CSV table of C-alpha atoms in Angstrom, one decimal:
chain,number,residue,atom,x,y,z
A,1,UNK,CA,-78.1,101.7,179.5
A,2,UNK,CA,-74.6,102.8,180.6
A,3,UNK,CA,-72.5,103.5,177.6
A,4,UNK,CA,-69.2,103.7,179.4
A,5,UNK,CA,-66.7,101.5,177.7
A,6,UNK,CA,-64.3,101.2,180.6
A,7,UNK,CA,-65.0,97.6,181.5
A,8,UNK,CA,-62.5,95.4,183.3
A,9,UNK,CA,-59.4,94.6,181.1
A,10,UNK,CA,-58.9,91.2,182.7
A,11,UNK,CA,-61.1,88.1,182.3
A,12,UNK,CA,-60.5,87.4,185.9
A,13,UNK,CA,-62.0,90.6,187.0
A,14,UNK,CA,-65.5,89.4,186.3
A,15,UNK,CA,-65.0,85.7,185.9
A,16,UNK,CA,-66.3,86.0,182.3
A,17,UNK,CA,-63.8,84.6,179.8
A,18,UNK,CA,-64.9,87.2,177.2
A,19,UNK,CA,-64.5,90.3,179.3
A,20,UNK,CA,-61.6,92.3,177.9
A,21,UNK,CA,-60.8,95.9,177.1
A,22,UNK,CA,-63.7,97.2,175.1
A,23,UNK,CA,-62.6,100.9,175.3
A,24,UNK,CA,-59.3,100.2,173.5
A,25,UNK,CA,-60.8,97.7,171.1
A,26,UNK,CA,-63.6,100.1,170.1
A,27,UNK,CA,-61.1,102.9,169.7
A,28,UNK,CA,-58.8,100.8,167.6
A,29,UNK,CA,-61.7,99.6,165.5
A,30,UNK,CA,-63.1,103.1,165.0
A,31,UNK,CA,-59.8,104.8,164.1
A,32,UNK,CA,-58.5,101.9,162.0
A,33,UNK,CA,-61.7,101.6,160.0
A,34,UNK,CA,-61.9,105.3,159.5
A,35,UNK,CA,-58.4,105.4,158.1
A,36,UNK,CA,-58.9,102.2,156.1
A,37,UNK,CA,-62.1,103.3,154.5
A,38,UNK,CA,-60.9,106.7,153.8
A,39,UNK,CA,-58.5,105.0,151.4
A,40,UNK,CA,-61.3,102.8,150.0
A,41,UNK,CA,-63.9,105.5,149.4
A,42,UNK,CA,-61.6,108.1,147.9
A,43,UNK,CA,-61.3,105.6,145.1
A,44,UNK,CA,-65.1,105.4,144.7
A,45,UNK,CA,-65.4,109.2,144.6
A,46,UNK,CA,-62.5,109.5,142.0
A,47,UNK,CA,-64.1,106.7,139.9
A,48,UNK,CA,-67.3,108.6,139.8
A,49,UNK,CA,-65.8,112.0,139.0
A,50,UNK,CA,-62.5,111.8,137.1
A,51,UNK,CA,-61.2,108.2,136.4
A,52,UNK,CA,-63.4,107.9,133.2
A,53,UNK,CA,-61.5,110.8,131.7
A,54,UNK,CA,-58.0,110.1,132.8
A,55,UNK,CA,-57.8,106.3,132.6
A,56,UNK,CA,-60.3,105.5,129.9
A,57,UNK,CA,-60.0,108.6,127.7
A,58,UNK,CA,-60.0,106.7,124.5
A,59,UNK,CA,-63.7,105.6,124.9
A,60,UNK,CA,-67.1,107.1,124.4
A,61,UNK,CA,-67.9,109.2,127.6
A,62,UNK,CA,-70.7,106.8,128.7
A,63,UNK,CA,-68.5,103.8,128.2
A,64,UNK,CA,-65.7,105.5,130.0
A,65,UNK,CA,-67.9,106.2,132.9
A,66,UNK,CA,-69.1,102.6,132.9
A,67,UNK,CA,-65.5,101.3,132.9
A,68,UNK,CA,-64.4,103.6,135.6
A,69,UNK,CA,-67.3,102.6,137.9
A,70,UNK,CA,-66.6,99.0,137.1
A,71,UNK,CA,-63.0,99.3,138.4
A,72,UNK,CA,-64.7,100.3,141.7
A,73,UNK,CA,-66.5,97.0,141.6
A,74,UNK,CA,-63.4,95.1,140.7
A,75,UNK,CA,-62.1,95.7,144.2
A,76,UNK,CA,-64.9,93.7,145.5
A,77,UNK,CA,-63.8,90.7,143.5
A,78,UNK,CA,-60.7,90.4,145.6
A,79,UNK,CA,-62.6,90.7,148.9
A,80,UNK,CA,-63.7,87.0,149.1
A,81,UNK,CA,-60.1,85.9,148.4
A,82,UNK,CA,-58.9,88.3,151.1
A,83,UNK,CA,-61.6,87.0,153.4
A,84,UNK,CA,-60.4,83.4,152.9
A,85,UNK,CA,-56.7,84.1,153.5
A,86,UNK,CA,-57.1,86.7,156.2
A,87,UNK,CA,-60.0,84.9,157.8
A,88,UNK,CA,-57.9,81.8,158.1
A,89,UNK,CA,-55.0,83.9,159.5
A,90,UNK,CA,-57.3,85.6,162.1
A,91,UNK,CA,-58.9,82.4,163.4
A,92,UNK,CA,-55.6,80.5,163.4
A,93,UNK,CA,-53.1,83.2,164.5
A,94,UNK,CA,-55.2,85.9,166.1
A,95,UNK,CA,-57.2,89.0,165.3
A,96,UNK,CA,-54.4,91.5,165.9
A,97,UNK,CA,-52.1,90.3,163.1
A,98,UNK,CA,-54.9,90.7,160.6
A,99,UNK,CA,-55.7,94.2,161.6
A,100,UNK,CA,-52.1,95.4,161.3
A,101,UNK,CA,-51.6,93.7,157.9
A,102,UNK,CA,-54.8,95.0,156.4
A,103,UNK,CA,-54.2,98.7,157.1
A,104,UNK,CA,-50.6,98.5,155.8
A,105,UNK,CA,-51.7,96.9,152.5
A,106,UNK,CA,-54.6,99.3,152.0
A,107,UNK,CA,-52.4,102.4,152.6
A,108,UNK,CA,-49.6,101.4,150.3
A,109,UNK,CA,-52.0,100.4,147.5
A,110,UNK,CA,-53.9,103.7,147.8
A,111,UNK,CA,-50.7,105.8,147.8
A,112,UNK,CA,-49.5,104.1,144.6
A,113,UNK,CA,-52.8,104.9,142.9
A,114,UNK,CA,-52.0,108.6,143.3
A,115,UNK,CA,-48.7,107.9,141.5
A,116,UNK,CA,-50.1,106.2,138.4
A,117,UNK,CA,-49.5,107.7,135.0
A,118,UNK,CA,-52.7,108.3,132.9
A,119,UNK,CA,-54.0,106.8,129.7
A,120,UNK,CA,-52.6,109.7,127.7
A,121,UNK,CA,-49.1,108.9,129.1
A,122,UNK,CA,-48.8,105.1,128.8
A,123,UNK,CA,-52.0,104.1,127.1
A,124,UNK,CA,-53.8,100.8,128.0
A,125,UNK,CA,-51.2,100.0,130.8
A,126,UNK,CA,-52.7,102.8,132.9
A,127,UNK,CA,-56.1,101.1,133.6
A,128,UNK,CA,-54.2,97.8,134.0
A,129,UNK,CA,-52.1,99.1,136.8
A,130,UNK,CA,-55.2,100.8,138.3
A,131,UNK,CA,-57.1,97.5,138.4
A,132,UNK,CA,-54.1,95.7,140.1
A,133,UNK,CA,-53.9,98.3,142.9
A,134,UNK,CA,-57.7,98.2,143.2
A,135,UNK,CA,-57.5,94.4,143.7
A,136,UNK,CA,-55.0,95.0,146.5
A,137,UNK,CA,-57.4,97.4,148.2
A,138,UNK,CA,-60.1,94.8,147.9
A,139,UNK,CA,-57.9,92.0,149.3
A,140,UNK,CA,-57.2,94.2,152.3
A,141,UNK,CA,-60.8,95.2,152.9
A,142,UNK,CA,-61.7,91.5,152.8
A,143,UNK,CA,-60.3,91.0,156.3
A,144,UNK,CA,-60.6,94.5,157.7
A,145,UNK,CA,-64.1,94.8,159.0
A,146,UNK,CA,-64.4,91.2,160.0
A,147,UNK,CA,-61.2,91.5,162.0
A,148,UNK,CA,-62.2,94.7,163.7
A,149,UNK,CA,-65.7,93.4,164.4
A,150,UNK,CA,-64.4,90.1,165.9
A,151,UNK,CA,-61.9,92.0,168.0
A,152,UNK,CA,-64.4,94.4,169.4
A,153,UNK,CA,-67.2,91.8,169.9
A,154,UNK,CA,-64.8,89.5,171.8
A,155,UNK,CA,-63.7,92.4,174.0
A,156,UNK,CA,-67.2,93.5,174.8
A,157,UNK,CA,-69.2,92.7,177.9
A,158,UNK,CA,-72.6,91.1,177.9
A,159,UNK,CA,-75.5,93.4,177.1
A,160,UNK,CA,-73.5,95.8,175.0
A,161,UNK,CA,-72.0,93.8,172.2
A,162,UNK,CA,-73.8,95.7,169.5
A,163,UNK,CA,-72.8,99.0,171.0
A,164,UNK,CA,-69.1,98.2,171.2
A,165,UNK,CA,-68.9,96.6,167.7
A,166,UNK,CA,-70.8,99.5,166.2
A,167,UNK,CA,-67.7,101.6,166.5
A,168,UNK,CA,-66.3,99.7,163.5
A,169,UNK,CA,-69.1,101.1,161.4
A,170,UNK,CA,-68.9,104.5,162.9
A,171,UNK,CA,-65.3,104.5,161.8
A,172,UNK,CA,-66.3,103.5,158.3
A,173,UNK,CA,-68.6,106.5,158.2
A,174,UNK,CA,-65.8,108.8,159.4
A,175,UNK,CA,-63.6,107.4,156.6
A,176,UNK,CA,-66.3,108.4,154.1
A,177,UNK,CA,-66.5,111.8,155.6
A,178,UNK,CA,-62.8,112.3,155.3
A,179,UNK,CA,-62.7,110.9,151.8
A,180,UNK,CA,-65.6,113.0,150.5
A,181,UNK,CA,-64.6,116.1,152.5
A,182,UNK,CA,-61.1,116.1,151.0
A,183,UNK,CA,-62.5,115.8,147.5
A,184,UNK,CA,-64.8,118.8,147.9
A,185,UNK,CA,-62.0,121.4,147.7
A,186,UNK,CA,-60.2,119.2,145.1
A,187,UNK,CA,-63.5,119.2,143.0
A,188,UNK,CA,-63.4,123.0,143.0
A,189,UNK,CA,-60.1,123.1,141.1
A,190,UNK,CA,-60.1,124.2,137.5
A,191,UNK,CA,-60.8,121.3,135.2
A,192,UNK,CA,-57.2,121.0,133.9
A,193,UNK,CA,-55.7,121.1,137.4
A,194,UNK,CA,-58.2,118.6,138.7
A,195,UNK,CA,-57.4,116.1,135.9
A,196,UNK,CA,-53.6,116.6,136.0
A,197,UNK,CA,-52.6,116.6,139.7
A,198,UNK,CA,-55.6,117.6,141.9
A,199,UNK,CA,-57.1,114.1,142.0
A,200,UNK,CA,-53.8,112.7,143.2
A,201,UNK,CA,-53.7,114.6,146.5
A,202,UNK,CA,-56.3,112.5,148.4
A,203,UNK,CA,-54.4,109.3,147.5
A,204,UNK,CA,-51.1,110.7,148.6
A,205,UNK,CA,-52.5,111.6,152.0
A,206,UNK,CA,-52.8,107.8,152.7
A,207,UNK,CA,-49.1,107.9,153.8
A,208,UNK,CA,-50.4,109.6,156.9
A,209,UNK,CA,-53.2,107.1,157.2
A,210,UNK,CA,-50.7,104.2,157.2
A,211,UNK,CA,-48.5,105.5,160.0
A,212,UNK,CA,-51.3,106.5,162.3
A,213,UNK,CA,-53.3,103.3,162.0
A,214,UNK,CA,-50.2,101.1,162.3
A,215,UNK,CA,-49.2,102.7,165.5
A,216,UNK,CA,-52.6,102.3,167.0
A,217,UNK,CA,-53.2,98.7,166.1
A,218,UNK,CA,-49.8,97.3,166.9
A,219,UNK,CA,-50.3,98.1,170.6
A,220,UNK,CA,-53.7,96.4,170.8
A,221,UNK,CA,-54.0,93.3,172.9
A,222,UNK,CA,-55.4,90.0,171.5
A,223,UNK,CA,-58.9,89.2,172.6
A,224,UNK,CA,-59.3,87.2,175.9
A,225,UNK,CA,-61.7,84.7,174.3
A,226,UNK,CA,-59.2,83.9,171.5
A,227,UNK,CA,-56.4,83.6,174.1
A,228,UNK,CA,-58.5,81.3,176.1
A,229,UNK,CA,-59.1,79.0,173.2
A,230,UNK,CA,-55.4,79.1,172.3
A,231,UNK,CA,-54.4,78.2,175.8
A,232,UNK,CA,-56.8,75.3,176.0
A,233,UNK,CA,-55.8,74.0,172.5
A,234,UNK,CA,-59.2,74.6,171.0
A,235,UNK,CA,-57.9,76.8,168.1
A,236,UNK,CA,-58.4,74.9,164.9
A,237,UNK,CA,-55.5,74.0,162.7
A,238,UNK,CA,-57.8,74.4,159.7
A,239,UNK,CA,-60.6,76.8,160.5
A,240,UNK,CA,-61.8,77.0,156.9
A,241,UNK,CA,-62.4,73.2,156.9
A,242,UNK,CA,-64.5,73.5,160.1
A,243,UNK,CA,-66.3,76.5,158.6
A,244,UNK,CA,-67.3,74.8,155.4
A,245,UNK,CA,-68.1,71.5,157.1
A,246,UNK,CA,-70.2,72.8,160.0
A,247,UNK,CA,-71.3,76.4,159.3
A,248,UNK,CA,-71.8,76.7,155.5
A,249,UNK,CA,-75.5,77.5,155.9
A,250,UNK,CA,-74.6,80.4,158.2
A,251,UNK,CA,-72.1,81.7,155.6
A,252,UNK,CA,-74.8,81.7,153.0
A,253,UNK,CA,-77.1,83.6,155.3
A,254,UNK,CA,-74.5,86.2,155.9
A,255,UNK,CA,-74.0,86.5,152.1
A,256,UNK,CA,-77.7,87.2,151.6
A,257,UNK,CA,-77.9,89.6,154.6
A,258,UNK,CA,-74.8,91.5,153.4
A,259,UNK,CA,-76.6,92.6,150.2
A,260,UNK,CA,-77.8,95.6,152.3
A,261,UNK,CA,-74.4,97.1,151.4
A,262,UNK,CA,-75.9,97.8,148.0
A,263,UNK,CA,-77.7,100.8,149.6
A,264,UNK,CA,-74.2,102.3,150.3
A,265,UNK,CA,-72.7,101.6,146.9
A,266,UNK,CA,-75.8,102.9,145.0
A,267,UNK,CA,-75.9,106.0,147.2
A,268,UNK,CA,-72.1,106.8,147.1
A,269,UNK,CA,-71.3,105.8,143.5
A,270,UNK,CA,-74.4,105.4,141.2
A,271,UNK,CA,-76.4,108.3,142.6
A,272,UNK,CA,-73.4,110.6,142.3
A,273,UNK,CA,-72.7,109.5,138.8
A,274,UNK,CA,-76.3,109.9,137.8
A,275,UNK,CA,-76.7,113.3,139.4
A,276,UNK,CA,-73.5,114.8,137.9
A,277,UNK,CA,-73.1,113.0,134.5
A,278,UNK,CA,-76.8,112.4,133.6
A,279,UNK,CA,-78.9,115.1,135.3
A,280,UNK,CA,-76.1,117.7,135.3
A,281,UNK,CA,-76.3,118.7,139.0
A,282,UNK,CA,-73.4,120.4,140.8
A,283,UNK,CA,-70.8,117.9,141.9
A,284,UNK,CA,-69.8,119.8,145.0
A,285,UNK,CA,-73.4,120.0,146.2
A,286,UNK,CA,-73.8,116.2,145.7
A,287,UNK,CA,-70.6,115.5,147.6
A,288,UNK,CA,-71.9,117.6,150.5
A,289,UNK,CA,-75.0,115.3,150.7
A,290,UNK,CA,-72.7,112.4,151.5
A,291,UNK,CA,-70.7,114.4,154.0
A,292,UNK,CA,-73.7,115.5,156.0
A,293,UNK,CA,-75.4,112.1,155.8
A,294,UNK,CA,-72.2,110.5,157.2
A,295,UNK,CA,-72.0,113.1,160.0
A,296,UNK,CA,-75.5,112.1,161.0
A,297,UNK,CA,-74.6,108.5,160.8
A,298,UNK,CA,-71.7,109.0,163.3
A,299,UNK,CA,-74.4,109.5,166.0
A,300,UNK,CA,-77.1,107.3,164.6
A,301,UNK,CA,-75.0,104.1,164.4
A,302,UNK,CA,-74.3,103.8,168.1
A,303,UNK,CA,-77.8,104.9,168.8
A,304,UNK,CA,-79.4,102.0,166.9
A,305,UNK,CA,-76.8,99.7,168.3
A,306,UNK,CA,-77.9,100.6,171.8
A,307,UNK,CA,-81.5,100.0,170.9
A,308,UNK,CA,-80.6,96.5,169.5
A,309,UNK,CA,-78.9,95.6,172.7
A,310,UNK,CA,-82.2,96.2,174.4
A,311,UNK,CA,-84.8,94.9,172.0
A,312,UNK,CA,-82.8,92.6,169.7
A,313,UNK,CA,-80.9,92.6,166.4
A,314,UNK,CA,-83.7,91.6,164.1
A,315,UNK,CA,-86.3,94.3,164.5
A,316,UNK,CA,-83.7,97.1,164.1
A,317,UNK,CA,-82.0,95.4,161.2
A,318,UNK,CA,-85.2,94.6,159.3
A,319,UNK,CA,-86.7,98.0,159.9
A,320,UNK,CA,-83.6,99.8,158.6
A,321,UNK,CA,-83.5,97.6,155.5
A,322,UNK,CA,-87.1,98.2,154.5
A,323,UNK,CA,-86.8,101.9,155.2
A,324,UNK,CA,-83.8,102.2,152.9
A,325,UNK,CA,-85.7,100.5,150.0
A,326,UNK,CA,-88.6,102.9,150.3
A,327,UNK,CA,-86.5,106.0,150.7
A,328,UNK,CA,-84.2,105.2,147.7
A,329,UNK,CA,-87.2,105.8,145.4
A,330,UNK,CA,-87.6,109.3,146.8
A,331,UNK,CA,-83.9,110.1,146.8
A,332,UNK,CA,-83.3,109.1,143.1
A,333,UNK,CA,-86.5,110.9,142.1
A,334,UNK,CA,-85.4,114.1,143.8
A,335,UNK,CA,-82.2,113.9,141.9
A,336,UNK,CA,-84.0,113.4,138.6
A,337,UNK,CA,-86.0,116.6,139.1
A,338,UNK,CA,-83.0,118.5,140.4
A,339,UNK,CA,-84.7,119.5,143.7
A,340,UNK,CA,-81.7,120.2,146.0
A,341,UNK,CA,-83.8,120.6,149.1
A,342,UNK,CA,-85.3,117.2,148.7
A,343,UNK,CA,-82.0,115.7,147.7
A,344,UNK,CA,-80.4,116.8,151.0
A,345,UNK,CA,-83.4,116.0,153.1
A,346,UNK,CA,-84.1,112.5,151.8
A,347,UNK,CA,-80.4,111.6,151.3
A,348,UNK,CA,-79.5,112.6,154.9
A,349,UNK,CA,-82.5,110.8,156.4
A,350,UNK,CA,-82.1,107.7,154.3
A,351,UNK,CA,-78.3,107.2,154.4
A,352,UNK,CA,-77.5,109.1,157.6
A,353,UNK,CA,-80.3,107.8,159.9
A,354,UNK,CA,-82.3,104.9,158.5
A,355,UNK,CA,-79.4,103.0,156.9
A,356,UNK,CA,-77.5,103.4,160.1
A,357,UNK,CA,-80.0,101.0,161.7
A,358,UNK,CA,-78.4,98.2,159.6
A,359,UNK,CA,-74.9,99.5,160.0
A,360,UNK,CA,-75.2,99.7,163.8
A,361,UNK,CA,-76.5,96.1,164.1
A,362,UNK,CA,-74.8,93.9,161.5
A,363,UNK,CA,-71.3,93.8,163.0
A,364,UNK,CA,-72.7,92.2,166.1
A,365,UNK,CA,-75.3,90.2,164.3
A,366,UNK,CA,-73.0,88.4,161.9
A,367,UNK,CA,-70.4,87.8,164.5
A,368,UNK,CA,-72.9,86.3,166.9
A,369,UNK,CA,-74.0,83.8,164.3
A,370,UNK,CA,-70.6,82.0,164.5
A,371,UNK,CA,-68.6,80.4,167.3
A,372,UNK,CA,-65.2,81.8,168.2
A,373,UNK,CA,-63.1,79.3,166.3
A,374,UNK,CA,-64.5,80.3,162.9
A,375,UNK,CA,-65.9,83.8,163.7
A,376,UNK,CA,-63.5,85.9,161.7
A,377,UNK,CA,-63.3,83.6,158.7
A,378,UNK,CA,-67.1,83.0,158.6
A,379,UNK,CA,-67.9,86.7,159.0
A,380,UNK,CA,-65.2,87.8,156.5
A,381,UNK,CA,-66.2,85.3,153.8
A,382,UNK,CA,-69.9,85.8,154.1
A,383,UNK,CA,-69.8,89.5,154.2
A,384,UNK,CA,-67.3,89.9,151.4
A,385,UNK,CA,-69.2,87.7,149.0
A,386,UNK,CA,-72.2,89.8,149.7
A,387,UNK,CA,-70.2,93.0,149.4
A,388,UNK,CA,-68.8,91.8,146.1
A,389,UNK,CA,-72.3,91.6,144.7
A,390,UNK,CA,-73.0,95.0,146.3
A,391,UNK,CA,-69.8,96.4,144.8
A,392,UNK,CA,-71.1,95.7,141.3
A,393,UNK,CA,-74.5,97.1,142.0
A,394,UNK,CA,-73.6,100.6,140.6
A,395,UNK,CA,-72.2,98.9,137.5
A,396,UNK,CA,-75.4,96.9,137.0
A,397,UNK,CA,-77.4,100.0,137.8
A,398,UNK,CA,-75.6,102.0,135.1
A,399,UNK,CA,-76.0,99.2,132.6
A,400,UNK,CA,-79.7,98.7,133.1
A,401,UNK,CA,-80.8,102.3,133.5
A,402,UNK,CA,-79.5,103.9,130.3
A,403,UNK,CA,-78.9,107.7,130.2
A,404,UNK,CA,-82.4,109.2,130.3
A,405,UNK,CA,-83.7,111.4,133.1
A,406,UNK,CA,-86.2,108.8,134.3
A,407,UNK,CA,-83.6,106.0,134.3
A,408,UNK,CA,-83.5,106.0,138.1
A,409,UNK,CA,-86.8,104.1,138.5
A,410,UNK,CA,-85.4,100.7,137.4
A,411,UNK,CA,-82.4,101.2,139.7
A,412,UNK,CA,-84.7,101.8,142.7
A,413,UNK,CA,-86.6,98.6,141.8
A,414,UNK,CA,-83.4,96.7,141.4
A,415,UNK,CA,-82.2,97.8,144.9
A,416,UNK,CA,-85.6,96.8,146.4
A,417,UNK,CA,-85.1,93.2,145.2
A,418,UNK,CA,-81.6,93.1,146.9
A,419,UNK,CA,-83.1,94.5,150.1
A,420,UNK,CA,-85.9,91.9,150.0
A,421,UNK,CA,-83.3,89.1,150.0
A,422,UNK,CA,-81.6,90.7,153.0
A,423,UNK,CA,-84.8,91.0,154.9
A,424,UNK,CA,-85.7,87.3,154.4
A,425,UNK,CA,-82.2,86.2,155.5
A,426,UNK,CA,-82.3,88.2,158.7
A,427,UNK,CA,-86.0,87.4,159.5
A,428,UNK,CA,-85.4,83.7,159.4
A,429,UNK,CA,-82.3,83.7,161.6
A,430,UNK,CA,-82.4,83.2,165.4
A,431,UNK,CA,-82.2,86.1,167.7
A,432,UNK,CA,-78.8,86.3,169.5
A,433,UNK,CA,-78.7,89.5,171.5
A,434,UNK,CA,-79.2,87.6,174.8
A,435,UNK,CA,-77.1,84.5,174.0
A,436,UNK,CA,-73.9,84.3,176.2
A,437,UNK,CA,-70.6,84.7,174.4
A,438,UNK,CA,-69.5,81.1,175.0
A,439,UNK,CA,-72.7,79.7,173.4
A,440,UNK,CA,-72.8,81.9,170.3
A,441,UNK,CA,-72.9,80.0,167.1
A,442,UNK,CA,-73.2,76.6,168.7
A,443,UNK,CA,-75.6,74.3,166.9
A,444,UNK,CA,-78.5,72.8,168.8
A,445,UNK,CA,-78.3,69.0,168.9
A,446,UNK,CA,-80.8,67.2,166.7
A,447,UNK,CA,-83.8,65.5,168.4
A,448,UNK,CA,-82.4,62.0,167.6
A,449,UNK,CA,-79.0,63.0,169.1
A,450,UNK,CA,-80.7,64.3,172.3
A,451,UNK,CA,-82.6,61.1,172.7
A,452,UNK,CA,-79.5,59.0,172.1
A,453,UNK,CA,-77.5,61.0,174.6
A,454,UNK,CA,-80.3,60.6,177.2
A,455,UNK,CA,-80.4,56.9,176.7
A,456,UNK,CA,-76.6,56.6,177.2
A,457,UNK,CA,-76.9,58.7,180.4
A,458,UNK,CA,-79.5,56.4,181.8
């Protein structure tokens, strides 16, 4: 398969209404998602390593850790609300406006986290302000990926929709690399410097994030397929009404499928907390596991996306999901025994390669389950409800596991249950990789309707 993204920029060039500028769309999705999720994941890293001591200092250490990790999950509560508002905006006014707004809100909220006073300075107000800003981050993320996925999917040509949309997830991995990579030298600071000013530096760097992402996204063209619907008057005045009336089953399917995000949150938040705070492993080494896994994912995500453009979404998605459930047992066990060689090997294979099979496919899969008029809102709402559940997976894991060295086993079982729900949702869906863009998400008429239509035609 030719992976060149330089397809015609005009619909007229090919006669296909959905042919756009996939190169620019993929680039904007990649860079924007990288910068957006840099902001989002530095919060997760800080929550696992330092927030318990600086924002919840008045509590028992275990309770403080639980509360700090819970604030990471709080951001996911705002995601469904962001999906509703930003999804409506994207399907009503266009994809571009959503992408510009989300990156501005995320960047400002993240910068302000770095400016917050601590618990020792203002008491209980410190975690209150922290939660408010985390909610802003979650609201922004509620429309970010769905907007980027819809933009790139609708600019892509036939036969490469997964490949083009996979750049959104590659950007997410890059954001995680940046977030974790910046925290590595910060984590090496002496304890007093880390807790006083060191942890703030990654958040302040979001000022650069905002400027770069805004300049890139403000010049991106709207998708041809959306412009065509707008010109023909087919854009819905109330896309959410159409979504809930005609496509609510698909939304529920996306919610169930999106539980695969629990693999990411367990890996990046719970496993790090378990390794450093329970087992006592070196925090810098554990951060490097995430960096290297995400470096591998940068290449693995488009690889799996290309495969799915050839063989279909379902076999790649389901295979990746099952592989993650199995490998998580080995990863958490290797942490429990403190075997760094196995930690790096299994962690990189699981999160860097196997999990990338799901990450490379789901952006196209979910978008292809919906028609254009509700694609952004349907994808956003379904994924963000699923992600909200996944966001609290580390909190649930901490609560059910306790603090013993063998506490990892129940967490691995818990994750397997979530993955099983994902597998059933994807396995029972229709395959979409060969369905033309204009027919995506359209419901097949019922038998009675077809008979009635035939009778009228006669």
